């Protein structure tokens, strides 16, 4: 019964509840961990060993999997997307092949040409239909490709110990804002990842999302009198964002009581690097310093200490 109640609460509400005491922390942490492990059981025989592998390789779970695990709205994921630092991709592939009996097929470059932050994509599959996409970052930050995704709804990630949501309220309201990575100024898709043109948008609309080019157009679909909230807000095309900034919702998977000491990794790429981005697109009119201008999106990896991020 408790877990049924949790299923209907926004993740930020869950974090506020767990902060009220040790019992709440234990219940909600158990709920989050069970959701994560339960989801992974659809793809691997031993989720705990797989999470150990991801931790060793500083890798994250993203895409539809993160939506299905972190948000209260039902999302049926058909595969598991794992984002890997550049130098660790073969370690994860070898684990899935030798331990979980997956076979590997590398996807051709044309499907991912718009994603300069992705070096390679290995589609892992099994005879029983399970599928895992191993996505190699162009840098040793596994977060870099996530920062350049074409819409805000899937700019979230889960590690074996933590999670981060870049646009928590927007995504919970089932709104996705596009970036200029694929949807260029003329509205034409620049690549075929993961589908072409309108199919990109339709996938999310079929799951209940409303897809918009900017926050104001979405707000006006609910309230015609809504206006731009101003520069420096999380959705502004000009705002420089990064994973772990003040607009993100971050949290731990495990409860404080009994939480193990984090492993000391020889190369802690998740602890060292984050990813920075700005959405780009048309700026609003009125008093905006760049009123009516077109700004292309961009992303890059950055050392966390330079941005004074939280430890996520």
PDB file of N, CA and C in Angstrom, residues 162-243:
ATOM      1  N   UNK A 162      22.939   7.211  -7.207  1.00  0.00           N
ATOM      2  CA  UNK A 162      22.302   8.521  -7.250  1.00  0.00           C
ATOM      3  C   UNK A 162      21.484   8.694  -8.521  1.00  0.00           C
ATOM      4  N   UNK A 163      20.739   9.797  -8.556  1.00  0.00           N
ATOM      5  CA  UNK A 163      20.036  10.154  -9.788  1.00  0.00           C
ATOM      6  C   UNK A 163      20.010  11.670  -9.931  1.00  0.00           C
ATOM      7  N   UNK A 164      19.773  12.124 -11.148  1.00  0.00           N
ATOM      8  CA  UNK A 164      19.705  13.553 -11.434  1.00  0.00           C
ATOM      9  C   UNK A 164      18.654  13.790 -12.515  1.00  0.00           C
ATOM     10  N   UNK A 165      17.793  14.785 -12.298  1.00  0.00           N
ATOM     11  CA  UNK A 165      16.740  15.151 -13.246  1.00  0.00           C
ATOM     12  C   UNK A 165      16.936  16.613 -13.608  1.00  0.00           C
ATOM     13  N   UNK A 166      17.143  16.900 -14.888  1.00  0.00           N
ATOM     14  CA  UNK A 166      17.480  18.262 -15.304  1.00  0.00           C
ATOM     15  C   UNK A 166      16.268  19.186 -15.353  1.00  0.00           C
ATOM     16  N   UNK A 167      15.111  18.670 -15.761  1.00  0.00           N
ATOM     17  CA  UNK A 167      13.900  19.489 -15.884  1.00  0.00           C
ATOM     18  C   UNK A 167      12.762  18.801 -15.130  1.00  0.00           C
ATOM     19  N   UNK A 168      12.817  18.770 -13.807  1.00  0.00           N
ATOM     20  CA  UNK A 168      11.887  17.940 -13.030  1.00  0.00           C
ATOM     21  C   UNK A 168      10.422  18.342 -13.153  1.00  0.00           C
ATOM     22  N   UNK A 169      10.111  19.627 -12.970  1.00  0.00           N
ATOM     23  CA  UNK A 169       8.715  20.058 -13.003  1.00  0.00           C
ATOM     24  C   UNK A 169       8.147  19.965 -14.408  1.00  0.00           C
ATOM     25  N   UNK A 170       8.926  20.369 -15.378  1.00  0.00           N
ATOM     26  CA  UNK A 170       8.488  20.337 -16.769  1.00  0.00           C
ATOM     27  C   UNK A 170       8.164  18.910 -17.199  1.00  0.00           C
ATOM     28  N   UNK A 171       9.053  17.976 -16.870  1.00  0.00           N
ATOM     29  CA  UNK A 171       8.853  16.588 -17.276  1.00  0.00           C
ATOM     30  C   UNK A 171       7.680  15.964 -16.534  1.00  0.00           C
ATOM     31  N   UNK A 172       7.511  16.319 -15.262  1.00  0.00           N
ATOM     32  CA  UNK A 172       6.382  15.793 -14.505  1.00  0.00           C
ATOM     33  C   UNK A 172       5.055  16.305 -15.056  1.00  0.00           C
ATOM     34  N   UNK A 173       5.081  17.483 -15.670  1.00  0.00           N
ATOM     35  CA  UNK A 173       3.877  18.031 -16.304  1.00  0.00           C
ATOM     36  C   UNK A 173       3.692  17.496 -17.719  1.00  0.00           C
ATOM     37  N   UNK A 174       4.523  16.529 -18.101  1.00  0.00           N
ATOM     38  CA  UNK A 174       4.463  15.893 -19.417  1.00  0.00           C
ATOM     39  C   UNK A 174       4.667  16.898 -20.546  1.00  0.00           C
ATOM     40  N   UNK A 175       5.637  17.782 -20.355  1.00  0.00           N
ATOM     41  CA  UNK A 175       6.036  18.711 -21.401  1.00  0.00           C
ATOM     42  C   UNK A 175       7.491  18.462 -21.752  1.00  0.00           C
ATOM     43  N   UNK A 176       7.793  18.457 -23.034  1.00  0.00           N
ATOM     44  CA  UNK A 176       9.171  18.316 -23.510  1.00  0.00           C
ATOM     45  C   UNK A 176       9.493  19.493 -24.414  1.00  0.00           C
ATOM     46  N   UNK A 177      10.584  20.184 -24.115  1.00  0.00           N
ATOM     47  CA  UNK A 177      11.039  21.285 -24.955  1.00  0.00           C
ATOM     48  C   UNK A 177      12.147  20.780 -25.869  1.00  0.00           C
ATOM     49  N   UNK A 178      12.088  21.172 -27.126  1.00  0.00           N
ATOM     50  CA  UNK A 178      13.097  20.736 -28.077  1.00  0.00           C
ATOM     51  C   UNK A 178      14.342  21.616 -27.984  1.00  0.00           C
ATOM     52  N   UNK A 179      15.458  21.046 -28.384  1.00  0.00           N
ATOM     53  CA  UNK A 179      16.684  21.818 -28.559  1.00  0.00           C
ATOM     54  C   UNK A 179      16.929  21.953 -30.057  1.00  0.00           C
ATOM     55  N   UNK A 180      17.983  22.647 -30.417  1.00  0.00           N
ATOM     56  CA  UNK A 180      18.269  22.835 -31.841  1.00  0.00           C
ATOM     57  C   UNK A 180      19.220  21.784 -32.380  1.00  0.00           C
ATOM     58  N   UNK A 181      19.495  20.741 -31.613  1.00  0.00           N
ATOM     59  CA  UNK A 181      20.412  19.700 -32.085  1.00  0.00           C
ATOM     60  C   UNK A 181      19.860  19.022 -33.333  1.00  0.00           C
ATOM     61  N   UNK A 182      18.589  18.627 -33.277  1.00  0.00           N
ATOM     62  CA  UNK A 182      17.979  17.974 -34.428  1.00  0.00           C
ATOM     63  C   UNK A 182      16.926  18.843 -35.089  1.00  0.00           C
ATOM     64  N   UNK A 183      16.145  19.559 -34.287  1.00  0.00           N
ATOM     65  CA  UNK A 183      15.089  20.381 -34.849  1.00  0.00           C
ATOM     66  C   UNK A 183      15.668  21.756 -35.136  1.00  0.00           C
ATOM     67  N   UNK A 184      16.133  21.958 -36.350  1.00  0.00           N
ATOM     68  CA  UNK A 184      16.861  23.157 -36.711  1.00  0.00           C
ATOM     69  C   UNK A 184      15.899  24.314 -36.947  1.00  0.00           C
ATOM     70  N   UNK A 185      16.434  25.452 -37.342  1.00  0.00           N
ATOM     71  CA  UNK A 185      15.640  26.666 -37.456  1.00  0.00           C
ATOM     72  C   UNK A 185      14.451  26.498 -38.395  1.00  0.00           C
ATOM     73  N   UNK A 186      14.620  25.711 -39.455  1.00  0.00           N
ATOM     74  CA  UNK A 186      13.529  25.517 -40.398  1.00  0.00           C
ATOM     75  C   UNK A 186      12.586  24.405 -39.970  1.00  0.00           C
ATOM     76  N   UNK A 187      12.833  23.819 -38.778  1.00  0.00           N
ATOM     77  CA  UNK A 187      11.960  22.780 -38.266  1.00  0.00           C
ATOM     78  C   UNK A 187      12.222  21.408 -38.839  1.00  0.00           C
ATOM     79  N   UNK A 188      13.264  21.271 -39.645  1.00  0.00           N
ATOM     80  CA  UNK A 188      13.576  19.993 -40.279  1.00  0.00           C
ATOM     81  C   UNK A 188      14.550  19.215 -39.413  1.00  0.00           C
ATOM     82  N   UNK A 189      14.292  17.936 -39.260  1.00  0.00           N
ATOM     83  CA  UNK A 189      15.189  17.102 -38.467  1.00  0.00           C
ATOM     84  C   UNK A 189      16.540  16.981 -39.151  1.00  0.00           C
ATOM     85  N   UNK A 190      17.618  17.058 -38.362  1.00  0.00           N
ATOM     86  CA  UNK A 190      18.956  17.004 -38.920  1.00  0.00           C
ATOM     87  C   UNK A 190      19.552  15.616 -38.955  1.00  0.00           C
ATOM     88  N   UNK A 191      18.869  14.610 -38.417  1.00  0.00           N
ATOM     89  CA  UNK A 191      19.410  13.252 -38.412  1.00  0.00           C
ATOM     90  C   UNK A 191      18.295  12.268 -38.139  1.00  0.00           C
ATOM     91  N   UNK A 192      18.637  11.020 -38.002  1.00  0.00           N
ATOM     92  CA  UNK A 192      17.621   9.979 -37.828  1.00  0.00           C
ATOM     93  C   UNK A 192      17.750   9.298 -36.483  1.00  0.00           C
ATOM     94  N   UNK A 193      18.062  10.032 -35.426  1.00  0.00           N
ATOM     95  CA  UNK A 193      18.229   9.428 -34.100  1.00  0.00           C
ATOM     96  C   UNK A 193      17.085   9.869 -33.192  1.00  0.00           C
ATOM     97  N   UNK A 194      16.303   8.931 -32.655  1.00  0.00           N
ATOM     98  CA  UNK A 194      16.290   7.516 -33.015  1.00  0.00           C
ATOM     99  C   UNK A 194      15.296   7.223 -34.135  1.00  0.00           C
ATOM    100  N   UNK A 195      14.458   8.216 -34.510  1.00  0.00           N
ATOM    101  CA  UNK A 195      13.535   8.077 -35.625  1.00  0.00           C
ATOM    102  C   UNK A 195      13.694   9.295 -36.524  1.00  0.00           C
ATOM    103  N   UNK A 196      12.908   9.390 -37.549  1.00  0.00           N
ATOM    104  CA  UNK A 196      13.054  10.484 -38.500  1.00  0.00           C
ATOM    105  C   UNK A 196      11.891  11.450 -38.370  1.00  0.00           C
ATOM    106  N   UNK A 197      12.195  12.760 -38.405  1.00  0.00           N
ATOM    107  CA  UNK A 197      11.187  13.801 -38.496  1.00  0.00           C
ATOM    108  C   UNK A 197      10.093  13.699 -37.459  1.00  0.00           C
ATOM    109  N   UNK A 198       8.835  13.633 -37.939  1.00  0.00           N
ATOM    110  CA  UNK A 198       7.689  13.662 -37.039  1.00  0.00           C
ATOM    111  C   UNK A 198       7.653  12.454 -36.113  1.00  0.00           C
ATOM    112  N   UNK A 199       8.319  11.358 -36.488  1.00  0.00           N
ATOM    113  CA  UNK A 199       8.328  10.178 -35.624  1.00  0.00           C
ATOM    114  C   UNK A 199       9.069  10.452 -34.325  1.00  0.00           C
ATOM    115  N   UNK A 200      10.048  11.346 -34.366  1.00  0.00           N
ATOM    116  CA  UNK A 200      10.730  11.760 -33.142  1.00  0.00           C
ATOM    117  C   UNK A 200       9.732  12.317 -32.144  1.00  0.00           C
ATOM    118  N   UNK A 201       8.887  13.210 -32.630  1.00  0.00           N
ATOM    119  CA  UNK A 201       7.909  13.859 -31.765  1.00  0.00           C
ATOM    120  C   UNK A 201       6.789  12.894 -31.397  1.00  0.00           C
ATOM    121  N   UNK A 202       6.342  12.107 -32.362  1.00  0.00           N
ATOM    122  CA  UNK A 202       5.202  11.219 -32.143  1.00  0.00           C
ATOM    123  C   UNK A 202       5.462  10.204 -31.031  1.00  0.00           C
ATOM    124  N   UNK A 203       6.696   9.734 -30.923  1.00  0.00           N
ATOM    125  CA  UNK A 203       7.024   8.763 -29.877  1.00  0.00           C
ATOM    126  C   UNK A 203       6.661   9.308 -28.503  1.00  0.00           C
ATOM    127  N   UNK A 204       6.965  10.577 -28.268  1.00  0.00           N
ATOM    128  CA  UNK A 204       6.695  11.173 -26.959  1.00  0.00           C
ATOM    129  C   UNK A 204       5.240  11.602 -26.823  1.00  0.00           C
ATOM    130  N   UNK A 205       4.641  12.058 -27.913  1.00  0.00           N
ATOM    131  CA  UNK A 205       3.225  12.407 -27.860  1.00  0.00           C
ATOM    132  C   UNK A 205       2.376  11.174 -27.576  1.00  0.00           C
ATOM    133  N   UNK A 206       2.775  10.032 -28.092  1.00  0.00           N
ATOM    134  CA  UNK A 206       2.044   8.791 -27.823  1.00  0.00           C
ATOM    135  C   UNK A 206       2.116   8.395 -26.352  1.00  0.00           C
ATOM    136  N   UNK A 207       3.123   8.908 -25.632  1.00  0.00           N
ATOM    137  CA  UNK A 207       3.242   8.659 -24.195  1.00  0.00           C
ATOM    138  C   UNK A 207       2.646   9.796 -23.368  1.00  0.00           C
ATOM    139  N   UNK A 208       1.929  10.707 -24.022  1.00  0.00           N
ATOM    140  CA  UNK A 208       1.242  11.768 -23.295  1.00  0.00           C
ATOM    141  C   UNK A 208       1.978  13.082 -23.214  1.00  0.00           C
ATOM    142  N   UNK A 209       3.181  13.176 -23.792  1.00  0.00           N
ATOM    143  CA  UNK A 209       3.944  14.414 -23.727  1.00  0.00           C
ATOM    144  C   UNK A 209       3.439  15.433 -24.744  1.00  0.00           C
ATOM    145  N   UNK A 210       3.508  16.684 -24.334  1.00  0.00           N
ATOM    146  CA  UNK A 210       3.271  17.808 -25.230  1.00  0.00           C
ATOM    147  C   UNK A 210       4.631  18.384 -25.596  1.00  0.00           C
ATOM    148  N   UNK A 211       4.961  18.395 -26.881  1.00  0.00           N
ATOM    149  CA  UNK A 211       6.289  18.807 -27.337  1.00  0.00           C
ATOM    150  C   UNK A 211       6.224  20.224 -27.884  1.00  0.00           C
ATOM    151  N   UNK A 212       7.073  21.101 -27.359  1.00  0.00           N
ATOM    152  CA  UNK A 212       7.073  22.512 -27.762  1.00  0.00           C
ATOM    153  C   UNK A 212       8.498  22.985 -28.008  1.00  0.00           C
ATOM    154  N   UNK A 213       8.605  24.050 -28.798  1.00  0.00           N
ATOM    155  CA  UNK A 213       9.913  24.630 -29.087  1.00  0.00           C
ATOM    156  C   UNK A 213      10.392  25.537 -27.969  1.00  0.00           C
ATOM    157  N   UNK A 214       9.467  26.045 -27.154  1.00  0.00           N
ATOM    158  CA  UNK A 214       9.865  26.935 -26.061  1.00  0.00           C
ATOM    159  C   UNK A 214       8.854  26.844 -24.929  1.00  0.00           C
ATOM    160  N   UNK A 215       9.275  27.296 -23.755  1.00  0.00           N
ATOM    161  CA  UNK A 215       8.445  27.201 -22.556  1.00  0.00           C
ATOM    162  C   UNK A 215       7.195  28.065 -22.653  1.00  0.00           C
ATOM    163  N   UNK A 216       7.311  29.241 -23.255  1.00  0.00           N
ATOM    164  CA  UNK A 216       6.182  30.168 -23.316  1.00  0.00           C
ATOM    165  C   UNK A 216       5.039  29.596 -24.144  1.00  0.00           C
ATOM    166  N   UNK A 217       5.351  28.960 -25.282  1.00  0.00           N
ATOM    167  CA  UNK A 217       4.285  28.391 -26.107  1.00  0.00           C
ATOM    168  C   UNK A 217       3.558  27.278 -25.368  1.00  0.00           C
ATOM    169  N   UNK A 218       4.294  26.503 -24.556  1.00  0.00           N
ATOM    170  CA  UNK A 218       3.637  25.474 -23.745  1.00  0.00           C
ATOM    171  C   UNK A 218       2.749  26.107 -22.682  1.00  0.00           C
ATOM    172  N   UNK A 219       3.265  27.126 -21.993  1.00  0.00           N
ATOM    173  CA  UNK A 219       2.490  27.789 -20.945  1.00  0.00           C
ATOM    174  C   UNK A 219       1.220  28.410 -21.515  1.00  0.00           C
ATOM    175  N   UNK A 220       1.306  28.976 -22.718  1.00  0.00           N
ATOM    176  CA  UNK A 220       0.139  29.623 -23.322  1.00  0.00           C
ATOM    177  C   UNK A 220      -0.881  28.616 -23.823  1.00  0.00           C
ATOM    178  N   UNK A 221      -0.484  27.363 -23.997  1.00  0.00           N
ATOM    179  CA  UNK A 221      -1.460  26.339 -24.361  1.00  0.00           C
ATOM    180  C   UNK A 221      -2.407  26.060 -23.201  1.00  0.00           C
ATOM    181  N   UNK A 222      -1.954  26.371 -21.977  1.00  0.00           N
ATOM    182  CA  UNK A 222      -2.785  26.223 -20.784  1.00  0.00           C
ATOM    183  C   UNK A 222      -3.401  27.547 -20.354  1.00  0.00           C
ATOM    184  N   UNK A 223      -2.639  28.639 -20.528  1.00  0.00           N
ATOM    185  CA  UNK A 223      -3.077  29.972 -20.120  1.00  0.00           C
ATOM    186  C   UNK A 223      -2.644  30.967 -21.187  1.00  0.00           C
ATOM    187  N   UNK A 224      -3.566  31.423 -22.043  1.00  0.00           N
ATOM    188  CA  UNK A 224      -3.204  32.324 -23.145  1.00  0.00           C
ATOM    189  C   UNK A 224      -2.529  33.617 -22.698  1.00  0.00           C
ATOM    190  N   UNK A 225      -2.693  33.989 -21.442  1.00  0.00           N
ATOM    191  CA  UNK A 225      -2.093  35.234 -20.956  1.00  0.00           C
ATOM    192  C   UNK A 225      -0.688  35.026 -20.398  1.00  0.00           C
ATOM    193  N   UNK A 226      -0.191  33.801 -20.403  1.00  0.00           N
ATOM    194  CA  UNK A 226       1.129  33.518 -19.834  1.00  0.00           C
ATOM    195  C   UNK A 226       2.216  34.270 -20.594  1.00  0.00           C
ATOM    196  N   UNK A 227       3.237  34.689 -19.860  1.00  0.00           N
ATOM    197  CA  UNK A 227       4.344  35.427 -20.466  1.00  0.00           C
ATOM    198  C   UNK A 227       5.664  34.750 -20.133  1.00  0.00           C
ATOM    199  N   UNK A 228       6.708  35.178 -20.806  1.00  0.00           N
ATOM    200  CA  UNK A 228       8.033  34.618 -20.571  1.00  0.00           C
ATOM    201  C   UNK A 228       8.458  34.884 -19.132  1.00  0.00           C
ATOM    202  N   UNK A 229       8.939  33.880 -18.404  1.00  0.00           N
ATOM    203  CA  UNK A 229       9.355  34.098 -17.011  1.00  0.00           C
ATOM    204  C   UNK A 229      10.658  34.866 -16.878  1.00  0.00           C
ATOM    205  N   UNK A 230      11.360  35.097 -17.992  1.00  0.00           N
ATOM    206  CA  UNK A 230      12.558  35.929 -17.937  1.00  0.00           C
ATOM    207  C   UNK A 230      13.850  35.156 -18.095  1.00  0.00           C
ATOM    208  N   UNK A 231      14.922  35.906 -18.288  1.00  0.00           N
ATOM    209  CA  UNK A 231      16.243  35.300 -18.455  1.00  0.00           C
ATOM    210  C   UNK A 231      16.712  34.680 -17.145  1.00  0.00           C
ATOM    211  N   UNK A 232      17.551  33.670 -17.278  1.00  0.00           N
ATOM    212  CA  UNK A 232      18.094  33.019 -16.099  1.00  0.00           C
ATOM    213  C   UNK A 232      17.217  31.930 -15.540  1.00  0.00           C
ATOM    214  N   UNK A 233      16.066  31.692 -16.150  1.00  0.00           N
ATOM    215  CA  UNK A 233      15.181  30.612 -15.716  1.00  0.00           C
ATOM    216  C   UNK A 233      15.643  29.302 -16.364  1.00  0.00           C
ATOM    217  N   UNK A 234      15.251  28.168 -15.809  1.00  0.00           N
ATOM    218  CA  UNK A 234      15.809  26.895 -16.295  1.00  0.00           C
ATOM    219  C   UNK A 234      15.481  26.570 -17.740  1.00  0.00           C
ATOM    220  N   UNK A 235      14.379  27.144 -18.277  1.00  0.00           N
ATOM    221  CA  UNK A 235      13.939  26.761 -19.616  1.00  0.00           C
ATOM    222  C   UNK A 235      14.386  27.739 -20.692  1.00  0.00           C
ATOM    223  N   UNK A 236      14.981  28.855 -20.303  1.00  0.00           N
ATOM    224  CA  UNK A 236      15.374  29.893 -21.252  1.00  0.00           C
ATOM    225  C   UNK A 236      16.430  29.360 -22.225  1.00  0.00           C
ATOM    226  N   UNK A 237      16.312  29.656 -23.527  1.00  0.00           N
ATOM    227  CA  UNK A 237      17.322  29.203 -24.492  1.00  0.00           C
ATOM    228  C   UNK A 237      18.722  29.717 -24.188  1.00  0.00           C
ATOM    229  N   UNK A 238      18.817  30.822 -23.433  1.00  0.00           N
ATOM    230  CA  UNK A 238      20.108  31.433 -23.142  1.00  0.00           C
ATOM    231  C   UNK A 238      20.763  30.893 -21.876  1.00  0.00           C
ATOM    232  N   UNK A 239      19.990  30.232 -21.026  1.00  0.00           N
ATOM    233  CA  UNK A 239      20.500  29.819 -19.717  1.00  0.00           C
ATOM    234  C   UNK A 239      21.507  28.679 -19.842  1.00  0.00           C
ATOM    235  N   UNK A 240      22.683  28.880 -19.277  1.00  0.00           N
ATOM    236  CA  UNK A 240      23.677  27.811 -19.237  1.00  0.00           C
ATOM    237  C   UNK A 240      23.312  26.857 -18.104  1.00  0.00           C
ATOM    238  N   UNK A 241      23.096  25.602 -18.452  1.00  0.00           N
ATOM    239  CA  UNK A 241      22.713  24.579 -17.485  1.00  0.00           C
ATOM    240  C   UNK A 241      23.826  23.542 -17.359  1.00  0.00           C
ATOM    241  N   UNK A 242      23.799  22.810 -16.254  1.00  0.00           N
ATOM    242  CA  UNK A 242      24.696  21.664 -16.103  1.00  0.00           C
ATOM    243  C   UNK A 242      24.075  20.682 -15.124  1.00  0.00           C
ATOM    244  N   UNK A 243      24.426  19.424 -15.250  1.00  0.00           N
ATOM    245  CA  UNK A 243      23.894  18.402 -14.356  1.00  0.00           C
ATOM    246  C   UNK A 243      24.447  18.624 -12.951  1.00  0.00           C
TER     247      UNK A 243
END
